[in-house]
Coordinates of C-alpha atoms and ligand atoms in Angstrom, one line a residue:
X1 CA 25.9 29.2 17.5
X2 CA 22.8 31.5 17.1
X3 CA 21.1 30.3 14.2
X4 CA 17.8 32.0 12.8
X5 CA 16.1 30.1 10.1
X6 CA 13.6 32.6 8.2
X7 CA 10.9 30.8 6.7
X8 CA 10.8 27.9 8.4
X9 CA 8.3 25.6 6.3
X10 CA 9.3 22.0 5.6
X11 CA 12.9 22.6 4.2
X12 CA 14.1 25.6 6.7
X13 CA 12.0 23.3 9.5
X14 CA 14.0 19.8 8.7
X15 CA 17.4 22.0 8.9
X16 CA 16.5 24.2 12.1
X17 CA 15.3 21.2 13.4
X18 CA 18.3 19.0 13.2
X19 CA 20.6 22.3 14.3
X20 CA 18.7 22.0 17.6
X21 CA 19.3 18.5 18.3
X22 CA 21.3 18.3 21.8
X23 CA 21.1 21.9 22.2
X24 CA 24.0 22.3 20.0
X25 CA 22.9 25.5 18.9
X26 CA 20.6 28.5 19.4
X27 CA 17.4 28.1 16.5
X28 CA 15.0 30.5 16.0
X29 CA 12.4 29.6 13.6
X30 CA 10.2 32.6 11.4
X31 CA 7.3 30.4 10.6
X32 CA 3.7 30.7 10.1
X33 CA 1.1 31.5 12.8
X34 CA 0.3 28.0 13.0
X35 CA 3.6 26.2 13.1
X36 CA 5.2 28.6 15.5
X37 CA 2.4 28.6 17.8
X38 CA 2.8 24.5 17.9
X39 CA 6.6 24.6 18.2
X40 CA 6.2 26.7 21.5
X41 CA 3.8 24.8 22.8
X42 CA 5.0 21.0 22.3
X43 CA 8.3 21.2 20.5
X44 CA 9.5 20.0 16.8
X45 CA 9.2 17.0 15.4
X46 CA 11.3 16.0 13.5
X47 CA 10.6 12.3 11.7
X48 CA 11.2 10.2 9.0
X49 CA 14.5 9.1 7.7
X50 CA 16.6 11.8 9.9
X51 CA 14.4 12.0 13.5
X52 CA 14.6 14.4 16.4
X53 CA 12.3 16.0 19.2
X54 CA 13.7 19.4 20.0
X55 CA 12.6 22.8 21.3
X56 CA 13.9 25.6 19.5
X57 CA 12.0 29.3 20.0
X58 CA 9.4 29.6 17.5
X59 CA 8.1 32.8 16.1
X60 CA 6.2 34.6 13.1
X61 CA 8.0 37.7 13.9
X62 CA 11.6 38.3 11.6
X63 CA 12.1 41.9 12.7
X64 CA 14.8 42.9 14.8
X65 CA 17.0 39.3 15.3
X66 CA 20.3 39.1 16.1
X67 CA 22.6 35.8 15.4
X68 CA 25.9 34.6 13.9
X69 CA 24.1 33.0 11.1
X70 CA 20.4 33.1 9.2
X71 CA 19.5 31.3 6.9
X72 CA 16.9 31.8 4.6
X73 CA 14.3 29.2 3.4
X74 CA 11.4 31.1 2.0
X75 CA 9.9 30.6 -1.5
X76 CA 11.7 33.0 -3.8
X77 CA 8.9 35.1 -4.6
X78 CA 9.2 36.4 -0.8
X79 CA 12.8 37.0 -0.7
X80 CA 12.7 40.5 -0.7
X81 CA 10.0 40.6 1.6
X82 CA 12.5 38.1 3.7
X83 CA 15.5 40.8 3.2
X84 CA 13.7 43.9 4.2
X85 CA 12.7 42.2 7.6
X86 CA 16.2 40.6 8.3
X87 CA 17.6 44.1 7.4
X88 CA 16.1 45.6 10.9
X89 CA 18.6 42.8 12.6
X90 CA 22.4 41.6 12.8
X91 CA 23.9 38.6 11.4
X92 CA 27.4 37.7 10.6
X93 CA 26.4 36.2 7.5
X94 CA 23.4 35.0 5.7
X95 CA 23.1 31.8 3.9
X96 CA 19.9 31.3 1.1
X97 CA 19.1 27.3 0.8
X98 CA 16.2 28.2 -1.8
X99 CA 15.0 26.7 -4.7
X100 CA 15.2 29.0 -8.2
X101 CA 17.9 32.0 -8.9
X102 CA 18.4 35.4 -8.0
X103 CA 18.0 35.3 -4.2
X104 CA 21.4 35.9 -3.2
X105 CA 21.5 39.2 -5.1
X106 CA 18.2 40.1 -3.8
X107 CA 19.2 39.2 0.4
X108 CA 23.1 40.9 -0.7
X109 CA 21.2 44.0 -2.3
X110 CA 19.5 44.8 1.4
X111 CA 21.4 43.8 3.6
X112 CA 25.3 44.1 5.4
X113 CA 26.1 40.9 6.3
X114 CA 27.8 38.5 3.4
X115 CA 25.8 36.4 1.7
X116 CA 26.5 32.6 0.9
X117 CA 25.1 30.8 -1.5
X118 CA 23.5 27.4 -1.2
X119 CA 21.7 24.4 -2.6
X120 CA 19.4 21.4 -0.3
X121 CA 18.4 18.1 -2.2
X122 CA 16.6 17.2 1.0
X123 CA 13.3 15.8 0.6
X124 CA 11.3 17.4 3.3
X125 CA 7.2 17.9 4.0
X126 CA 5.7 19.7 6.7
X127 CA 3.0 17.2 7.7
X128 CA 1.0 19.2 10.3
X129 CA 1.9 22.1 12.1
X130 CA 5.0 21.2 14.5
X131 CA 5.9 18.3 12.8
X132 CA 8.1 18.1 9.6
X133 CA 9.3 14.6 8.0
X134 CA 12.5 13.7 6.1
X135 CA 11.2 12.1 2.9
X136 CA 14.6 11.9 1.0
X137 CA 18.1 12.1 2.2
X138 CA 19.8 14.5 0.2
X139 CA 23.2 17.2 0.3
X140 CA 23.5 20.6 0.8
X141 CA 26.1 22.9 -0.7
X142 CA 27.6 25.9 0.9
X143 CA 29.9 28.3 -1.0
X144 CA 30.7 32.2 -1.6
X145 CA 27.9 33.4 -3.7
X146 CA 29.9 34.4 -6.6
X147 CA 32.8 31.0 -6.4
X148 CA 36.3 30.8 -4.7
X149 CA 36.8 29.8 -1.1
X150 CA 35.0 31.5 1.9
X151 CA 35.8 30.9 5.7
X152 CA 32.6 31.6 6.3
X153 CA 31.0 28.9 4.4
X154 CA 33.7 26.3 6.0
X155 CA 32.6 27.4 9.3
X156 CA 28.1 26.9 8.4
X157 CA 29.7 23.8 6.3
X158 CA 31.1 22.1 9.3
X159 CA 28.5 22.9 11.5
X160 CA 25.3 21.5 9.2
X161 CA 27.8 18.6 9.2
X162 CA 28.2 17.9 12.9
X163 CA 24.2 18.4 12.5
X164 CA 24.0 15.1 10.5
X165 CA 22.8 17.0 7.5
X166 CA 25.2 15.5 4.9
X167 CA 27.3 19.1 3.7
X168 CA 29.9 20.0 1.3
X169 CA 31.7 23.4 1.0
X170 CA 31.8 24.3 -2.7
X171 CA 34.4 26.9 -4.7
X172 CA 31.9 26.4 -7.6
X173 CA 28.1 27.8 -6.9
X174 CA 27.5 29.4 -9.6
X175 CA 27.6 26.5 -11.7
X176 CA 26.1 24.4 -8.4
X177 CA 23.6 26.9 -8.5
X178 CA 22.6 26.2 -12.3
X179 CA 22.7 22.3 -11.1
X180 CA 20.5 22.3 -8.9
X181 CA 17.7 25.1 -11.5
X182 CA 18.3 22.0 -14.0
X183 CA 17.2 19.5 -11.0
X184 CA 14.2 21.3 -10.3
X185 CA 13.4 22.3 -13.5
X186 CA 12.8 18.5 -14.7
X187 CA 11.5 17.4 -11.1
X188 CA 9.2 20.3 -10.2
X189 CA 6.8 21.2 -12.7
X190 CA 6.1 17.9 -14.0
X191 CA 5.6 16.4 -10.5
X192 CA 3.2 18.8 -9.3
X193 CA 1.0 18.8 -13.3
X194 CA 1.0 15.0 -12.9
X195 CA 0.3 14.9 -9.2
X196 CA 2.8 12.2 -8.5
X197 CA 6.1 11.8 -6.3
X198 CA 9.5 12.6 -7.4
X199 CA 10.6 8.8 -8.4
X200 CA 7.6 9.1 -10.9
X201 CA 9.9 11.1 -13.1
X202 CA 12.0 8.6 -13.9
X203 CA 9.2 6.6 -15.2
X204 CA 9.2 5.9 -18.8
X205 CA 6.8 8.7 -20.7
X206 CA 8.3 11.7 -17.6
X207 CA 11.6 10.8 -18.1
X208 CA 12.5 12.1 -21.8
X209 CA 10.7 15.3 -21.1
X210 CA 12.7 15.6 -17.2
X211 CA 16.0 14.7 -19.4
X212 CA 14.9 17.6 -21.7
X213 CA 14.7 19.9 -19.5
X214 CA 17.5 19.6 -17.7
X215 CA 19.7 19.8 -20.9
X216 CA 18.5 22.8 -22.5
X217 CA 18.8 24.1 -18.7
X218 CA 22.4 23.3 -19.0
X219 CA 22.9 25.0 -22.4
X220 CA 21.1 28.4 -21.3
X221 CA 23.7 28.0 -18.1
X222 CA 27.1 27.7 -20.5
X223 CA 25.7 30.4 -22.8
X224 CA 25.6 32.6 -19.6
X225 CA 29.2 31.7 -19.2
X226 CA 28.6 28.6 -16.5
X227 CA 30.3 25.4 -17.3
X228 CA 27.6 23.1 -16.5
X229 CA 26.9 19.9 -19.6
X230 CA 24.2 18.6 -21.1
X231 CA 25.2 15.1 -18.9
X232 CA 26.1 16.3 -15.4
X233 CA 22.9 18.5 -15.6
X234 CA 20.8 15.0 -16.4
X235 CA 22.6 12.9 -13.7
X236 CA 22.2 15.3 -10.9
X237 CA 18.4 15.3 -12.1
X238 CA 18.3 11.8 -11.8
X239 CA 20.1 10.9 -8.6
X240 CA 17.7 13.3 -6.7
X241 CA 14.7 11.9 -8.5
X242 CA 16.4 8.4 -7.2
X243 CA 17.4 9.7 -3.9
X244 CA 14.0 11.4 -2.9
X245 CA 11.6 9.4 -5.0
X246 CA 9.0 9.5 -2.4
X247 CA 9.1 12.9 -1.6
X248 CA 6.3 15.1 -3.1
X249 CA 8.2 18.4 -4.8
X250 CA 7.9 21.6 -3.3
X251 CA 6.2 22.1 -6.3
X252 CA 3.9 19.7 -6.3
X253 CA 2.8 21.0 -2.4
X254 CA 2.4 24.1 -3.2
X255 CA -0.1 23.1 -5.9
X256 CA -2.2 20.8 -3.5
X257 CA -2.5 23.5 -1.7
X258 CA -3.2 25.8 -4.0
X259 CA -0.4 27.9 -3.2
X260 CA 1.6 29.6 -6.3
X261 CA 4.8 27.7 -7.3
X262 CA 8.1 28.8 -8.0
X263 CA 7.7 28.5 -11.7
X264 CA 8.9 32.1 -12.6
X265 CA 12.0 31.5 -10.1
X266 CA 12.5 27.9 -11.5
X267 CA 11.8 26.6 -15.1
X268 CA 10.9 30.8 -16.1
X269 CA 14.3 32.0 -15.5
X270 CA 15.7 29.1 -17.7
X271 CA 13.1 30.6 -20.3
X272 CA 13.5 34.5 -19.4
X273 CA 17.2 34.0 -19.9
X274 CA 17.5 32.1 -22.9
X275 CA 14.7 34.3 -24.6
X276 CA 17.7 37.0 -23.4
X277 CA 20.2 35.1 -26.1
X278 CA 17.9 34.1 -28.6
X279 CA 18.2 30.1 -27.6
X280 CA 15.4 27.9 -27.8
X281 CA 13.9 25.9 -24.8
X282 CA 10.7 23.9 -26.0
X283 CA 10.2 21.9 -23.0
X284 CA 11.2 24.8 -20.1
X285 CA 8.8 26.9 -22.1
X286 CA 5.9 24.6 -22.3
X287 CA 6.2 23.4 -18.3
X288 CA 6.1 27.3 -17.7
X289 CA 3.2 28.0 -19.7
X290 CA 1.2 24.8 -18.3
X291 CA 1.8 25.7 -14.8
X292 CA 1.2 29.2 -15.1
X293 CA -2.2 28.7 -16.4
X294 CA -2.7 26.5 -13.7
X295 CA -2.3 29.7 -11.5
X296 CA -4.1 31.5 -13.6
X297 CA -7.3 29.6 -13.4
X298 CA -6.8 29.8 -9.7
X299 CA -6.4 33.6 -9.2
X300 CA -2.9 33.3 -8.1
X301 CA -1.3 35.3 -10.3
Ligands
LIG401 O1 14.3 20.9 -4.2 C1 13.4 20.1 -4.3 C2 12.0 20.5 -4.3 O2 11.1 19.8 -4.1 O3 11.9 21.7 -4.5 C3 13.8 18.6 -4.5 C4 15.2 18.4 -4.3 C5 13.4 18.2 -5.9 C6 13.2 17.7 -3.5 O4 11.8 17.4 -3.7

């Protein structure tokens, strides 16, 4: 298969990466001036818990590509930045494996190709430029964007699989969608204020606030019609916590580096939403407000 992965930072780089193993398929990588120019000149690494050393062609350039799949790994806030670009190429479908909501209606709102829907629990950190290390095992999800079956997702679904990326095809993403929002919702903002890895949330003064979070994430998802409770939302924040509890968040990197986060995509659209049906989400709203003054002091937003 031709595979393009656009936005290839530590997520989109762990999953291109492991696509390329044996050649199995074509991977183009859209990253950043610094990791494309070190893919094309030694390679990928790929190391940690899921390993491999492949070459796949490496550019900062997401105009004009052509392959059967792309999927999309940017941060959401350049999503539509993403779409306009992958608009100028061909794809048989598109697959979004980002963090926070909206991006599927933002990639299906420019472009042709169907969009699928998906969700990564992957813990992944790009360590230097060419080099990207599995810090958690994890799942993705593939599914039609809106729920119900999709041959397309079956087809990306069994070939992330044959990758060694542990995949399931879902009938159900909206409500995986909402999930994983409650996952990093609890995880994200309070990993990257306190500075520490994901396990730390389970410790005993994170953990009421992470299990707080999640929950009224899970009521602002059934009073938008999503059948996601209070318990299956805390769970599925704990087992990542568990599964990648020495990864840093995506969060929490993008604050050491003085990036800005996905708050408005993440524990904002919990708040933005349920501010839409007069709910109230103490914890999602403080965790918002916290990290956005973090930007603020920094000039990022
Ligand atoms: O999605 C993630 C993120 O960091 O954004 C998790 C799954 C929490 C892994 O760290």
């Amino acid at each position: 298969m031709e595979i393009v992965v656009f936005g290839a930072g530590s997520l989109g780089s762990l999953v291109g990466g492991l696509l390329a193993r044996e050649r199995a398929h074509d991977v183009t990588l859209v990253a950043r001036r610094d990791h494309a120019d070190a893919v094309r000149e030694s390679g990928l690494r790929v190391e940690g818990e899921l390993e491999a050393r492949v070459d796949p062609t490496a550019t900062t350039d997401g105009r004009e590509l052509a392959a059967d799949v792309a999927i999309v790994t940017v941060k959401t806030a350049d999503t539509a930045a993403a779409a306009e670009a992958l608009a100028t190429g061909s794809f048989d479908a598109v697959l979004s494996l980002q963090n926070g909501m909206g991006n599927e209606e933002t990639l299906a709102g420019a472009l042709d190709a169907p969009v699928l829907a998906g969700t990564a629990s992957y813990g992944a950190i790009r360590r230097e430029p060419g080099v990207v290390e599995c810090t958690g095992l994890g799942e993705v999800v593939v599914g039609a964007r809106g729920g119900g079956s999709s041959h397309l997702a079956d087809r990306v679904g069994r070939t992330f699989a044959a990758a060694g990326l542990e995949t399931a095809v879902a009938d159900d993403m909206p409500r995986r969608l909402w999930e994983k929002l409650a996952v990093n919702a609890g995880i994200n903002p309070i990993t990257a204020l306190a500075d520490v890895d994901n396990g730390a949330v389970l410790e005993r003064a994170a953990i009421e606030v992470a299990r707080v979070t999640a929950r009224e994430t899970a009521r602002v998802a059934r009073a938008c019609g999503v059948d996601l409770s209070d318990r299956d939302a805390v769970a599925a924040m704990e087992a990542v916590a568990t599964d990648t509890a020495a990864n840093a968040s995506s969060m929490r990197q993008d604050v050491r580096a003085e990036r800005r986060t996905e708050i408005d995509a993440i524990n904002g659209y919990v708040v933005d939403r349920a501010d839409e049906r007069g709910l109230e989400v103490p914890a999602n709203r403080t965790l918002t407000a916290l990290v956005r003054s973090w930007e603020r002091a920094r000039g990022l937003r």
